[in-house]
Amino acid sequence: MKEIVYIAIPDHNIIEVWNLCRNGILKLIQTVVTDGQVQPINMIKNKNILYAGIRPNNRIIMYSIKHNGLLKKIHESSLPGSPNYIAFDFNNKFLFSCSYHFNCMSISLLNKNGIVQNPIQTIYNIKGCHAAKVNKKYNVLLLTSLQADCINLYYLTNNNQIKSTEQKVIYTQKNSGPRHISIHPNQDFVYTINELNSTIDVWNLYHEKNMVKIKKIQTINLFSSQLNKYCWASDIHITSCGRFLYAADRASNTIQLFYIRSDNNKIIFFKSYLTEEQPRAFCITWNNHYLIVTGQKSNTFTIYSISYNTGELRKLNTYNTRIGALWIKPYQLHI
């Protein structure tokens, strides 16, 4: 297997393509000029297509991923709002595009080849719509509303639409600002990071009287001390083994490591790492070997190795990129 890392840099209208070697060394192999400010990027496993959200002429641009990881533009589709997050359902039938500034989320069908069609449904009045994730087991779409301190809940229906669940919405702490979502890989738990107070909420999904329910079981600060001067959390990811959770905070320029308890799936703070300046995004590679973080205000990004036993990070290398790196995504090539 070959692994590629893609970095979206909207300030320069480019996507950088990096080859990730076995020893953790990265090599720049392509710089793609995008037609506008490239914001979120995402991929579907085995489709070999990269989806890039572009503004101000709001649309999705699709690039084929070649056998060597290089990109070639193949199609584009319009969107009703400026994209800041892209997600898919578990059947790879829908593309969800969140628009923070337009307070909406659009739903577009994908054809059998993974090509995005024009939107078929738009959900409006989601204040500060920031991220969407689908829980496969319960067929529930979670949609964060950062400015309303809540997460909206929807079912995916058989007629290519979404509808509100019976619970409809769950609320976070006031002025917390729920931002990004990470779903446990094999348990009925969801972890959301709150931008405005740098906390993480842990949610349990379950069935009750033939209805899907979700309840909060924990709120924990990103730091061991509660005495934070300024909070600005950004991103959250869980290793595919389900043991380690990492979270980023832009105000402190740090990545935090949490342990996920095996008995109740709550999290325990373990360690904080000083990293790139204003870490807007980071990613974990498919085999849990590496964590890679970009700095929105630095012109570098850093790769860390992940300890299999403890989840601890060890800095390997730092590489030059462009100022304003916003999204970073790894992709495993099937060649």
mmCIF file of C-alpha atoms in Angstrom:
data_model
loop_
_atom_site.group_PDB
_atom_site.id
_atom_site.type_symbol
_atom_site.label_atom_id
_atom_site.label_comp_id
_atom_site.label_asym_id
_atom_site.label_seq_id
_atom_site.Cartn_x
_atom_site.Cartn_y
_atom_site.Cartn_z
ATOM 1 C CA MET A 1 0.000 0.000 0.000
ATOM 2 C CA LYS A 2 1.124 3.527 -0.758
ATOM 3 C CA GLU A 3 0.058 6.532 1.295
ATOM 4 C CA ILE A 4 -0.337 10.104 0.073
ATOM 5 C CA VAL A 5 -0.957 13.256 2.122
ATOM 6 C CA TYR A 6 -2.920 16.181 0.645
ATOM 7 C CA ILE A 7 -2.738 19.718 2.069
ATOM 8 C CA ALA A 8 -5.237 22.445 1.109
ATOM 9 C CA ILE A 9 -3.891 26.008 1.255
ATOM 10 C CA PRO A 10 -6.635 28.545 0.387
ATOM 11 C CA ASP A 11 -4.451 31.635 0.742
ATOM 12 C CA HIS A 12 -2.484 30.434 -2.295
ATOM 13 C CA ASN A 13 -5.286 28.551 -4.119
ATOM 14 C CA ILE A 14 -3.330 25.295 -4.132
ATOM 15 C CA ILE A 15 -3.397 21.678 -3.013
ATOM 16 C CA GLU A 16 -0.020 20.144 -2.210
ATOM 17 C CA VAL A 17 0.490 16.419 -2.814
ATOM 18 C CA TRP A 18 3.044 14.658 -0.601
ATOM 19 C CA ASN A 19 4.297 11.072 -0.801
ATOM 20 C CA LEU A 20 4.534 9.431 2.636
ATOM 21 C CA CYS A 21 7.378 6.915 2.753
ATOM 22 C CA ARG A 22 7.623 3.945 5.113
ATOM 23 C CA ASN A 23 10.083 5.657 7.439
ATOM 24 C CA GLY A 24 7.871 8.720 7.938
ATOM 25 C CA ILE A 25 9.683 10.863 5.386
ATOM 26 C CA LEU A 26 7.458 13.055 3.182
ATOM 27 C CA LYS A 27 8.277 14.223 -0.338
ATOM 28 C CA LEU A 28 6.384 16.895 -2.284
ATOM 29 C CA ILE A 29 5.378 15.410 -5.654
ATOM 30 C CA GLN A 30 2.778 17.888 -7.008
ATOM 31 C CA THR A 31 1.297 21.334 -6.471
ATOM 32 C CA VAL A 32 -2.195 21.727 -7.932
ATOM 33 C CA VAL A 33 -3.532 25.221 -8.652
ATOM 34 C CA THR A 34 -7.234 25.356 -7.790
ATOM 35 C CA ASP A 35 -9.732 27.698 -9.390
ATOM 36 C CA GLY A 36 -10.475 29.645 -6.192
ATOM 37 C CA GLN A 37 -9.846 29.320 -2.468
ATOM 38 C CA VAL A 38 -9.706 25.623 -1.639
ATOM 39 C CA GLN A 39 -11.171 24.894 1.779
ATOM 40 C CA PRO A 40 -12.266 21.394 2.871
ATOM 41 C CA ILE A 41 -10.928 18.304 1.134
ATOM 42 C CA ASN A 42 -12.050 14.717 1.554
ATOM 43 C CA MET A 43 -11.851 11.349 -0.152
ATOM 44 C CA ILE A 44 -13.906 8.158 -0.394
ATOM 45 C CA LYS A 45 -12.009 4.953 0.236
ATOM 46 C CA ASN A 46 -11.389 2.951 -2.955
ATOM 47 C CA LYS A 47 -12.952 5.627 -5.232
ATOM 48 C CA ASN A 48 -9.644 7.370 -5.991
ATOM 49 C CA ILE A 49 -11.327 10.774 -6.112
ATOM 50 C CA LEU A 50 -10.420 13.861 -4.085
ATOM 51 C CA TYR A 51 -13.314 16.269 -3.398
ATOM 52 C CA ALA A 52 -12.376 19.901 -2.790
ATOM 53 C CA GLY A 53 -14.697 22.665 -1.613
ATOM 54 C CA ILE A 54 -14.002 25.945 -3.421
ATOM 55 C CA ARG A 55 -15.058 29.537 -2.696
ATOM 56 C CA PRO A 56 -16.085 32.288 -3.458
ATOM 57 C CA ASN A 57 -17.760 30.711 -6.529
ATOM 58 C CA ASN A 58 -19.132 27.994 -4.286
ATOM 59 C CA ARG A 59 -18.680 24.501 -5.684
ATOM 60 C CA ILE A 60 -17.116 21.072 -5.340
ATOM 61 C CA ILE A 61 -14.213 20.262 -7.662
ATOM 62 C CA MET A 62 -13.390 16.583 -8.167
ATOM 63 C CA TYR A 63 -9.891 15.334 -8.934
ATOM 64 C CA SER A 64 -9.043 11.787 -9.953
ATOM 65 C CA ILE A 65 -6.258 10.298 -7.842
ATOM 66 C CA LYS A 66 -3.784 8.525 -10.109
ATOM 67 C CA HIS A 67 -1.848 5.382 -9.189
ATOM 68 C CA ASN A 68 1.047 7.578 -8.000
ATOM 69 C CA GLY A 69 -1.199 9.940 -5.986
ATOM 70 C CA LEU A 70 -1.120 12.801 -8.474
ATOM 71 C CA LEU A 71 -4.337 14.749 -9.067
ATOM 72 C CA LYS A 72 -6.206 15.580 -12.281
ATOM 73 C CA LYS A 73 -9.396 17.638 -12.395
ATOM 74 C CA ILE A 74 -12.375 15.697 -13.775
ATOM 75 C CA HIS A 75 -15.586 17.495 -12.771
ATOM 76 C CA GLU A 76 -17.191 20.242 -10.697
ATOM 77 C CA SER A 77 -20.622 20.861 -9.182
ATOM 78 C CA SER A 78 -22.258 23.973 -7.685
ATOM 79 C CA LEU A 79 -23.164 24.489 -4.028
ATOM 80 C CA PRO A 80 -25.676 26.840 -2.338
ATOM 81 C CA GLY A 81 -23.160 28.092 0.247
ATOM 82 C CA SER A 82 -19.420 28.490 0.798
ATOM 83 C CA PRO A 83 -18.121 25.053 1.850
ATOM 84 C CA ASN A 84 -16.156 24.585 5.045
ATOM 85 C CA TYR A 85 -16.689 20.841 5.651
ATOM 86 C CA ILE A 86 -17.304 17.819 3.395
ATOM 87 C CA ALA A 87 -18.605 14.431 4.552
ATOM 88 C CA PHE A 88 -20.204 11.303 3.066
ATOM 89 C CA ASP A 89 -22.735 8.710 4.174
ATOM 90 C CA PHE A 90 -21.577 5.153 4.831
ATOM 91 C CA ASN A 91 -22.917 3.909 1.464
ATOM 92 C CA ASN A 92 -21.070 6.673 -0.435
ATOM 93 C CA LYS A 93 -24.382 7.779 -1.917
ATOM 94 C CA PHE A 94 -24.505 11.333 -0.528
ATOM 95 C CA LEU A 95 -22.079 14.215 -0.141
ATOM 96 C CA PHE A 96 -22.830 16.636 2.706
ATOM 97 C CA SER A 97 -21.403 20.158 2.470
ATOM 98 C CA CYS A 98 -21.572 22.410 5.534
ATOM 99 C CA SER A 99 -21.495 26.187 5.159
ATOM 100 C CA TYR A 100 -20.673 28.147 8.292
ATOM 101 C CA HIS A 101 -21.199 31.557 6.699
ATOM 102 C CA PHE A 102 -24.428 30.602 4.901
ATOM 103 C CA ASN A 103 -25.845 28.731 7.933
ATOM 104 C CA CYS A 104 -26.820 25.707 5.865
ATOM 105 C CA MET A 105 -25.937 22.179 4.828
ATOM 106 C CA SER A 106 -26.530 20.864 1.313
ATOM 107 C CA ILE A 107 -26.950 17.246 0.230
ATOM 108 C CA SER A 108 -25.771 16.081 -3.185
ATOM 109 C CA LEU A 109 -26.129 12.656 -4.756
ATOM 110 C CA LEU A 110 -23.067 10.780 -5.997
ATOM 111 C CA ASN A 111 -23.376 8.657 -9.119
ATOM 112 C CA LYS A 112 -21.894 5.147 -9.321
ATOM 113 C CA ASN A 113 -18.539 6.615 -10.312
ATOM 114 C CA GLY A 114 -18.466 8.971 -7.336
ATOM 115 C CA ILE A 115 -19.226 12.109 -9.355
ATOM 116 C CA VAL A 116 -21.167 14.763 -7.423
ATOM 117 C CA GLN A 117 -24.521 15.838 -8.873
ATOM 118 C CA ASN A 118 -26.247 19.152 -8.143
ATOM 119 C CA PRO A 119 -27.711 19.453 -4.598
ATOM 120 C CA ILE A 120 -31.055 17.739 -4.026
ATOM 121 C CA GLN A 121 -31.778 19.161 -0.563
ATOM 122 C CA THR A 122 -30.558 22.055 1.589
ATOM 123 C CA ILE A 123 -31.121 22.412 5.323
ATOM 124 C CA TYR A 124 -31.216 26.096 6.291
ATOM 125 C CA ASN A 125 -31.111 28.015 9.584
ATOM 126 C CA ILE A 126 -28.271 25.961 11.076
ATOM 127 C CA LYS A 127 -26.448 28.819 12.779
ATOM 128 C CA GLY A 128 -22.733 28.440 12.219
ATOM 129 C CA CYS A 129 -23.130 25.092 10.469
ATOM 130 C CA HIS A 130 -19.684 23.581 10.856
ATOM 131 C CA ALA A 131 -19.417 19.801 10.478
ATOM 132 C CA ALA A 132 -21.399 16.667 9.662
ATOM 133 C CA LYS A 133 -20.771 12.994 10.441
ATOM 134 C CA VAL A 134 -22.893 9.872 9.955
ATOM 135 C CA ASN A 135 -23.142 7.096 12.534
ATOM 136 C CA LYS A 136 -23.504 3.915 10.491
ATOM 137 C CA LYS A 137 -25.104 1.668 13.123
ATOM 138 C CA TYR A 138 -27.977 4.037 13.896
ATOM 139 C CA ASN A 139 -28.185 5.700 10.471
ATOM 140 C CA VAL A 140 -28.001 9.117 12.143
ATOM 141 C CA LEU A 141 -26.431 12.265 10.706
ATOM 142 C CA LEU A 142 -24.979 14.624 13.331
ATOM 143 C CA LEU A 143 -24.690 18.271 12.299
ATOM 144 C CA THR A 144 -22.958 20.842 14.501
ATOM 145 C CA SER A 145 -24.422 24.318 14.942
ATOM 146 C CA LEU A 146 -21.534 26.270 16.450
ATOM 147 C CA GLN A 147 -23.395 29.539 17.022
ATOM 148 C CA ALA A 148 -26.461 27.855 18.560
ATOM 149 C CA ASP A 149 -24.523 25.529 20.905
ATOM 150 C CA CYS A 150 -26.277 22.425 19.643
ATOM 151 C CA ILE A 151 -26.024 19.382 17.396
ATOM 152 C CA ASN A 152 -28.897 18.615 15.042
ATOM 153 C CA LEU A 153 -29.867 14.980 14.436
ATOM 154 C CA TYR A 154 -31.267 13.508 11.215
ATOM 155 C CA TYR A 155 -32.121 10.139 9.717
ATOM 156 C CA LEU A 156 -31.069 9.197 6.195
ATOM 157 C CA THR A 157 -34.206 8.006 4.392
ATOM 158 C CA ASN A 158 -34.666 5.605 1.474
ATOM 159 C CA ASN A 159 -35.992 8.372 -0.802
ATOM 160 C CA ASN A 160 -32.706 10.301 -0.890
ATOM 161 C CA GLN A 161 -33.730 12.834 1.755
ATOM 162 C CA ILE A 162 -32.933 13.458 5.401
ATOM 163 C CA LYS A 163 -35.465 14.036 8.180
ATOM 164 C CA SER A 164 -35.173 14.989 11.840
ATOM 165 C CA THR A 165 -34.923 12.193 14.368
ATOM 166 C CA GLU A 166 -37.390 12.038 17.245
ATOM 167 C CA GLN A 167 -34.871 13.792 19.504
ATOM 168 C CA LYS A 168 -34.095 16.419 16.813
ATOM 169 C CA VAL A 169 -31.365 18.262 18.716
ATOM 170 C CA ILE A 170 -28.907 17.897 21.594
ATOM 171 C CA TYR A 171 -27.402 20.856 23.423
ATOM 172 C CA THR A 172 -23.877 21.595 24.540
ATOM 173 C CA GLN A 173 -22.856 24.060 27.235
ATOM 174 C CA LYS A 174 -23.811 27.671 26.593
ATOM 175 C CA ASN A 175 -21.162 29.543 24.577
ATOM 176 C CA SER A 176 -19.211 26.334 23.967
ATOM 177 C CA GLY A 177 -19.471 26.296 20.147
ATOM 178 C CA PRO A 178 -19.564 22.634 18.981
ATOM 179 C CA ARG A 179 -17.236 22.388 15.991
ATOM 180 C CA HIS A 180 -15.950 18.982 14.810
ATOM 181 C CA ILE A 181 -17.075 15.403 15.412
ATOM 182 C CA SER A 182 -15.280 12.092 15.805
ATOM 183 C CA ILE A 183 -17.179 8.798 15.978
ATOM 184 C CA HIS A 184 -15.767 5.833 17.899
ATOM 185 C CA PRO A 185 -14.770 3.139 15.375
ATOM 186 C CA ASN A 186 -16.468 0.236 17.154
ATOM 187 C CA GLN A 187 -18.534 1.573 20.065
ATOM 188 C CA ASP A 188 -21.788 3.574 20.330
ATOM 189 C CA PHE A 189 -20.072 6.815 21.301
ATOM 190 C CA VAL A 190 -19.471 10.191 19.659
ATOM 191 C CA TYR A 191 -16.887 12.825 20.649
ATOM 192 C CA THR A 192 -17.368 16.504 19.783
ATOM 193 C CA ILE A 193 -14.885 19.320 20.273
ATOM 194 C CA ASN A 194 -16.131 22.751 21.341
ATOM 195 C CA GLU A 195 -14.276 25.685 19.806
ATOM 196 C CA LEU A 196 -15.218 28.498 22.192
ATOM 197 C CA ASN A 197 -14.407 26.908 25.557
ATOM 198 C CA SER A 198 -11.900 24.229 24.457
ATOM 199 C CA THR A 199 -13.816 21.268 25.839
ATOM 200 C CA ILE A 200 -14.777 17.830 24.538
ATOM 201 C CA ASP A 201 -18.243 16.313 24.975
ATOM 202 C CA VAL A 202 -18.735 12.544 25.012
ATOM 203 C CA TRP A 203 -22.124 11.260 23.819
ATOM 204 C CA ASN A 204 -23.682 7.814 24.079
ATOM 205 C CA LEU A 205 -26.025 6.597 21.317
ATOM 206 C CA TYR A 206 -28.609 3.930 22.169
ATOM 207 C CA HIS A 207 -32.066 2.598 21.327
ATOM 208 C CA GLU A 208 -35.020 3.290 23.583
ATOM 209 C CA LYS A 209 -38.577 2.229 22.670
ATOM 210 C CA ASN A 210 -37.505 1.697 19.042
ATOM 211 C CA MET A 211 -36.116 5.232 18.843
ATOM 212 C CA VAL A 212 -32.522 6.402 18.622
ATOM 213 C CA LYS A 213 -31.459 8.446 21.630
ATOM 214 C CA ILE A 214 -28.249 10.260 22.445
ATOM 215 C CA LYS A 215 -27.135 11.560 25.828
ATOM 216 C CA LYS A 216 -24.046 13.355 27.084
ATOM 217 C CA ILE A 217 -21.979 11.375 29.585
ATOM 218 C CA GLN A 218 -18.938 13.649 29.953
ATOM 219 C CA THR A 219 -17.601 17.155 29.365
ATOM 220 C CA ILE A 220 -13.854 17.536 29.836
ATOM 221 C CA ASN A 221 -11.423 20.407 29.370
ATOM 222 C CA LEU A 222 -8.670 20.075 26.781
ATOM 223 C CA PHE A 223 -6.123 20.958 29.423
ATOM 224 C CA SER A 224 -5.272 19.453 32.794
ATOM 225 C CA SER A 225 -5.787 22.915 34.320
ATOM 226 C CA GLN A 226 -9.110 24.742 33.957
ATOM 227 C CA LEU A 227 -7.358 28.133 34.098
ATOM 228 C CA ASN A 228 -7.234 28.811 30.359
ATOM 229 C CA LYS A 229 -6.711 32.376 29.251
ATOM 230 C CA TYR A 230 -8.142 32.058 25.780
ATOM 231 C CA CYS A 231 -9.877 29.109 24.115
ATOM 232 C CA TRP A 232 -9.881 28.270 20.419
ATOM 233 C CA ALA A 233 -10.149 24.524 19.845
ATOM 234 C CA SER A 234 -10.099 23.250 16.274
ATOM 235 C CA ASP A 235 -9.889 19.551 15.439
ATOM 236 C CA ILE A 236 -10.438 16.083 16.913
ATOM 237 C CA HIS A 237 -9.554 12.545 15.762
ATOM 238 C CA ILE A 238 -9.556 9.011 17.177
ATOM 239 C CA THR A 239 -7.180 6.213 16.193
ATOM 240 C CA SER A 240 -8.862 3.337 14.357
ATOM 241 C CA CYS A 241 -8.076 1.039 17.298
ATOM 242 C CA GLY A 242 -10.372 3.196 19.442
ATOM 243 C CA ARG A 243 -7.859 3.670 22.271
ATOM 244 C CA PHE A 244 -6.463 7.165 21.745
ATOM 245 C CA LEU A 245 -8.115 10.526 21.091
ATOM 246 C CA TYR A 246 -6.236 13.648 19.984
ATOM 247 C CA ALA A 247 -7.505 17.234 20.005
ATOM 248 C CA ALA A 248 -5.989 20.511 18.795
ATOM 249 C CA ASP A 249 -6.202 24.024 20.256
ATOM 250 C CA ARG A 250 -5.146 27.035 18.178
ATOM 251 C CA ALA A 251 -4.786 29.511 21.050
ATOM 252 C CA SER A 252 -2.148 27.425 22.838
ATOM 253 C CA ASN A 253 -0.621 25.849 19.703
ATOM 254 C CA THR A 254 -1.029 22.388 21.196
ATOM 255 C CA ILE A 255 -2.174 18.827 20.495
ATOM 256 C CA GLN A 256 -3.680 16.973 23.465
ATOM 257 C CA LEU A 257 -3.620 13.214 23.956
ATOM 258 C CA PHE A 258 -6.513 11.522 25.775
ATOM 259 C CA TYR A 259 -7.013 7.866 26.650
ATOM 260 C CA ILE A 260 -10.418 6.358 25.898
ATOM 261 C CA ARG A 261 -11.473 4.143 28.790
ATOM 262 C CA SER A 262 -12.428 0.622 27.773
ATOM 263 C CA ASP A 263 -15.067 0.277 30.508
ATOM 264 C CA ASN A 264 -17.265 3.325 29.778
ATOM 265 C CA ASN A 265 -15.629 5.124 26.786
ATOM 266 C CA LYS A 266 -15.104 8.331 28.724
ATOM 267 C CA ILE A 267 -11.759 10.034 28.131
ATOM 268 C CA ILE A 268 -8.810 10.807 30.420
ATOM 269 C CA PHE A 269 -6.325 13.600 29.730
ATOM 270 C CA PHE A 270 -2.779 12.261 29.425
ATOM 271 C CA LYS A 271 -0.390 14.685 27.739
ATOM 272 C CA SER A 272 -0.098 17.977 25.837
ATOM 273 C CA TYR A 273 2.308 18.672 22.962
ATOM 274 C CA LEU A 274 3.433 22.090 21.746
ATOM 275 C CA THR A 275 3.143 22.052 17.951
ATOM 276 C CA GLU A 276 2.700 24.252 14.875
ATOM 277 C CA GLU A 277 1.474 27.830 15.199
ATOM 278 C CA GLN A 278 -2.343 27.902 15.111
ATOM 279 C CA PRO A 279 -2.980 24.206 14.359
ATOM 280 C CA ARG A 280 -6.203 24.368 12.340
ATOM 281 C CA ALA A 281 -6.150 20.728 11.224
ATOM 282 C CA PHE A 282 -4.337 17.451 11.737
ATOM 283 C CA CYS A 283 -4.757 13.864 10.552
ATOM 284 C CA ILE A 284 -3.934 10.324 11.627
ATOM 285 C CA THR A 285 -2.698 7.897 8.981
ATOM 286 C CA TRP A 286 -4.694 4.736 8.227
ATOM 287 C CA ASN A 287 -2.350 2.410 10.149
ATOM 288 C CA ASN A 288 -2.160 4.700 13.230
ATOM 289 C CA HIS A 289 1.601 5.043 12.709
ATOM 290 C CA TYR A 290 1.678 8.815 12.234
ATOM 291 C CA LEU A 291 -0.038 12.052 13.199
ATOM 292 C CA ILE A 292 0.541 15.038 10.900
ATOM 293 C CA VAL A 293 -0.374 18.618 11.846
ATOM 294 C CA THR A 294 -0.394 21.866 9.873
ATOM 295 C CA GLY A 295 -0.079 25.375 11.251
ATOM 296 C CA GLN A 296 -2.334 28.044 9.789
ATOM 297 C CA LYS A 297 0.132 30.771 10.760
ATOM 298 C CA SER A 298 3.329 28.819 10.193
ATOM 299 C CA ASN A 299 4.855 27.887 6.865
ATOM 300 C CA THR A 300 5.617 24.366 8.062
ATOM 301 C CA PHE A 301 3.905 21.127 9.027
ATOM 302 C CA THR A 302 5.139 18.373 11.337
ATOM 303 C CA ILE A 303 4.886 14.578 11.327
ATOM 304 C CA TYR A 304 4.920 12.584 14.571
ATOM 305 C CA SER A 305 5.129 8.863 15.162
ATOM 306 C CA ILE A 306 2.421 7.384 17.403
ATOM 307 C CA SER A 307 3.422 4.871 20.076
ATOM 308 C CA TYR A 308 1.375 1.687 19.644
ATOM 309 C CA ASN A 309 1.303 1.044 23.402
ATOM 310 C CA THR A 310 0.782 4.513 24.857
ATOM 311 C CA GLY A 311 -0.362 6.780 21.997
ATOM 312 C CA GLU A 312 2.450 9.194 22.817
ATOM 313 C CA LEU A 313 3.787 11.364 20.010
ATOM 314 C CA ARG A 314 7.418 11.560 18.919
ATOM 315 C CA LYS A 315 8.404 14.338 16.553
ATOM 316 C CA LEU A 316 10.058 13.002 13.398
ATOM 317 C CA ASN A 317 10.349 15.786 10.839
ATOM 318 C CA THR A 318 9.105 19.276 9.964
ATOM 319 C CA TYR A 319 8.566 20.328 6.341
ATOM 320 C CA ASN A 320 8.168 23.641 4.570
ATOM 321 C CA THR A 321 4.790 24.477 3.066
ATOM 322 C CA ARG A 322 2.851 27.726 2.486
ATOM 323 C CA ILE A 323 1.302 30.098 5.026
ATOM 324 C CA GLY A 324 -2.380 29.417 5.644
ATOM 325 C CA ALA A 325 -2.539 25.612 5.373
ATOM 326 C CA LEU A 326 -6.087 24.742 6.377
ATOM 327 C CA TRP A 327 -6.866 21.065 5.686
ATOM 328 C CA ILE A 328 -4.712 17.941 5.679
ATOM 329 C CA LYS A 329 -5.932 14.488 4.641
ATOM 330 C CA PRO A 330 -4.118 11.162 4.174
ATOM 331 C CA TYR A 331 -5.159 8.670 1.522
ATOM 332 C CA GLN A 332 -4.190 5.039 1.090
ATOM 333 C CA LEU A 333 -3.652 4.119 -2.555
ATOM 334 C CA HIS A 334 -4.737 0.662 -3.700
ATOM 335 C CA ILE A 335 -2.147 -0.260 -6.302
#
